[in-house]
Short mmCIF file of C-alpha atoms in Angstrom, two decimals:
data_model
loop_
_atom_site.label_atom_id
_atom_site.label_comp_id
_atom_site.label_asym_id
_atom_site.label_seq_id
_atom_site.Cartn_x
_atom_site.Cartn_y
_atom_site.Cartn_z
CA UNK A 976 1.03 11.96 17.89
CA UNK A 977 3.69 14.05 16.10
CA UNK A 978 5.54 16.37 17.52
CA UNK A 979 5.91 18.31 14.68
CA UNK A 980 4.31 21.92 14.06
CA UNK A 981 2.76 23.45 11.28
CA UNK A 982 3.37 27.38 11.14
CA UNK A 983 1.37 29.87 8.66
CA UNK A 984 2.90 32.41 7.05
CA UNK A 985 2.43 35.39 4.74
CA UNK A 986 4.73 35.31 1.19
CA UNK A 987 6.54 38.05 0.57
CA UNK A 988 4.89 38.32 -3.18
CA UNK A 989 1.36 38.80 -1.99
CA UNK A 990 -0.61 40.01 1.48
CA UNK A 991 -3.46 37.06 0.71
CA UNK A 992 -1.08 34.36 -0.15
CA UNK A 993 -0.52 32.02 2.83
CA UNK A 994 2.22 29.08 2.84
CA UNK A 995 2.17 26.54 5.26
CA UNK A 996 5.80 25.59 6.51
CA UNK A 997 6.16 22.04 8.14
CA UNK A 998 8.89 21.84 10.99
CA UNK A 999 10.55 18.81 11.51
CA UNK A 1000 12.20 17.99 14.88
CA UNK A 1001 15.52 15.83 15.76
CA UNK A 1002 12.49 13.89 16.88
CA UNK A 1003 11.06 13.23 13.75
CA UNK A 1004 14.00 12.74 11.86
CA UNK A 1005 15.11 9.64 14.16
CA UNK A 1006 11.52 8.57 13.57
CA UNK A 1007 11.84 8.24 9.99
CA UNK A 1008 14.79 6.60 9.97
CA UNK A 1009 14.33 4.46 12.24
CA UNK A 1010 11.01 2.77 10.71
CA UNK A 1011 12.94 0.53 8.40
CA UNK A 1012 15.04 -1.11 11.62
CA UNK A 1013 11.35 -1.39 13.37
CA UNK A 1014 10.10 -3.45 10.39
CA UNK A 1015 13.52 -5.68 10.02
CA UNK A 1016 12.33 -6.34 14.27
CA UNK A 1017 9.08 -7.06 13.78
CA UNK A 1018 10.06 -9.75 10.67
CA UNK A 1019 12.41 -10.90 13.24
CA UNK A 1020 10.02 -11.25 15.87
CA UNK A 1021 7.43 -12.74 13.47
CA UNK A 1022 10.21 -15.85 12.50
CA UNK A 1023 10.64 -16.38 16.05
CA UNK A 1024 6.84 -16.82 16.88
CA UNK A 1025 7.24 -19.56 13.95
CA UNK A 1026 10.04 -21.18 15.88
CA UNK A 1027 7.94 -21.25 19.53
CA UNK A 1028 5.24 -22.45 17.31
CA UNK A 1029 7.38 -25.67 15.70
CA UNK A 1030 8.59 -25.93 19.80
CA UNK A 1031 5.36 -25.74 21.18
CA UNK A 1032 4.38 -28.74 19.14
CA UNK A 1033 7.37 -30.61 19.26
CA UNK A 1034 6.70 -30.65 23.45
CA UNK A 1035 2.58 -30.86 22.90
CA UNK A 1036 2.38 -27.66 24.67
CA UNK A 1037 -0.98 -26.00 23.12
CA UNK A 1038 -1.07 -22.24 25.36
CA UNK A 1039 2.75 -21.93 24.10
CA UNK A 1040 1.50 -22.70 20.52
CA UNK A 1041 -1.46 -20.28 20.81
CA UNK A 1042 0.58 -17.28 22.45
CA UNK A 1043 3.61 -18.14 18.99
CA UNK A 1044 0.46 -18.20 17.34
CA UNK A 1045 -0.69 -14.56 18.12
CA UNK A 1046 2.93 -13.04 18.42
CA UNK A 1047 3.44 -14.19 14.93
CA UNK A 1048 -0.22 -12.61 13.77
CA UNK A 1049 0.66 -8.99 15.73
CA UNK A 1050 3.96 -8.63 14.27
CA UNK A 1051 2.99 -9.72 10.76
CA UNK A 1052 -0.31 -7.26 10.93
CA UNK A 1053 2.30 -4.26 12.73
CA UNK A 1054 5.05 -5.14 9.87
CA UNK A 1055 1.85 -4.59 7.55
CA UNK A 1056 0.57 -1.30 8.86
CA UNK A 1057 4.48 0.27 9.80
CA UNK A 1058 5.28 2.49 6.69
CA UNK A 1059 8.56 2.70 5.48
CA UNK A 1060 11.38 5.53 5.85
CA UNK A 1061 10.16 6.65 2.56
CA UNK A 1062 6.48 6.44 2.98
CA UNK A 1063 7.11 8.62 6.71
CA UNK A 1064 9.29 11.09 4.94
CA UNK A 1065 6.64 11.48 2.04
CA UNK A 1066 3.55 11.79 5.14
CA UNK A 1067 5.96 14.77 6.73
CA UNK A 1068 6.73 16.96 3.64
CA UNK A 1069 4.14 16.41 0.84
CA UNK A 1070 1.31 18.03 2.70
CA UNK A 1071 3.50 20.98 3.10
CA UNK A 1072 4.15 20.61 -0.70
CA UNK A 1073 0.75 20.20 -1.53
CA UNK A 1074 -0.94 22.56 0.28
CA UNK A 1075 1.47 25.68 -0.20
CA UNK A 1076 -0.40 28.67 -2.00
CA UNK A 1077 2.16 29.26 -4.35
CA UNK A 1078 2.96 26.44 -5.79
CA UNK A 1079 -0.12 26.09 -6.38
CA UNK A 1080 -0.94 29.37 -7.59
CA UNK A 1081 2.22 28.24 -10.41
CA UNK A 1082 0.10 25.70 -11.70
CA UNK A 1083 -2.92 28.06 -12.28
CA UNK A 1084 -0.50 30.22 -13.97
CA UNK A 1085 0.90 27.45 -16.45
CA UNK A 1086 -2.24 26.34 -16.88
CA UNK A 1087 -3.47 29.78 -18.10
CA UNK A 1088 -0.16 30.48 -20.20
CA UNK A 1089 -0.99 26.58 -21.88
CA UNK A 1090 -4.63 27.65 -23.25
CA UNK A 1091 -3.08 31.04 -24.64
CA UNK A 1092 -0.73 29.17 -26.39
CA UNK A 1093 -2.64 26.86 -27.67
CA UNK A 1094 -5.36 28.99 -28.61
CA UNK A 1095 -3.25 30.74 -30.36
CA UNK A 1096 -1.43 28.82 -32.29
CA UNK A 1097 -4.93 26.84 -33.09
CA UNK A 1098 -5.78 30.00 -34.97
CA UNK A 1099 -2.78 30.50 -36.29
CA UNK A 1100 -3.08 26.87 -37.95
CA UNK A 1101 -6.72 27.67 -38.86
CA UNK A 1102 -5.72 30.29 -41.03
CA UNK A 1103 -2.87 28.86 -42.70
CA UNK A 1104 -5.38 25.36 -43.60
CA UNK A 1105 -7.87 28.05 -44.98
CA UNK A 1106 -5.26 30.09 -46.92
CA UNK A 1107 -4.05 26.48 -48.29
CA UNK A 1108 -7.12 25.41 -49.81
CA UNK A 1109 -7.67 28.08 -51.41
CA UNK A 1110 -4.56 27.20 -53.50
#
């Protein structure tokens, strides 16, 4: 569970325009960072298993081989599923990014300003191939 909060508030451009402002905590920070050192452990942990395995058959010892065995299958499917320090920091502030009004309320906008433009200058360039073949 994170222990980060997400807060709604009101823009100061419009009354219905609502932001959504993600709050990371000293908590989360360490988080993120430290996901990269979890993953270097689990490889470690994972090359280990592979060493109790090579033991466990050097001394015919089958439950040792079976628990290196499993060790080395949770750590590679954890090292799998752990996301990176990037990946974390992407799943804390891109929702925020995404989601906030304005921005997206920007893109509308350039959106809108794009067709005028083009629609203009379509006619524009309609009219000067029309005056041109009449030449």
């Amino acid at each position: 569970m994170s222990s980060s909060t997400a807060k709604i508030g009101h823009e100061c451009i419009g009354k219905d325009q609502r932001f959504i402002m993600v709050e990371i905590t000293a908590s989360d920070i360490y988080w993120i960072g430290a996901m990269d050192k979890i993953s270097l452990g689990l490889i470690f942990l994972a090359c280990l298993s592979a060493l109790l395995i090579i033991c466990a058959i050097q001394i015919y010892s089958g439950a040792m081989a079976l628990f290196g065995a499993l060790l080395g299958i949770a750590c590679t499917t954890a090292f799998i599923f752990i996301p990176s320090s990037q990946t974390m920091a992407a799943m804390k502030v891109l929702p925020a990014i995404v989601n906030n009004q304005r921005i997206q309320g920007i893109s509308e906008s350039t959106v809108k300003l794009t067709e005028q433009f083009l629609k203009e200058n379509l006619e524009t360039l309609k009219s000067k191939d029309k005056s041109g073949d009449k030449k």
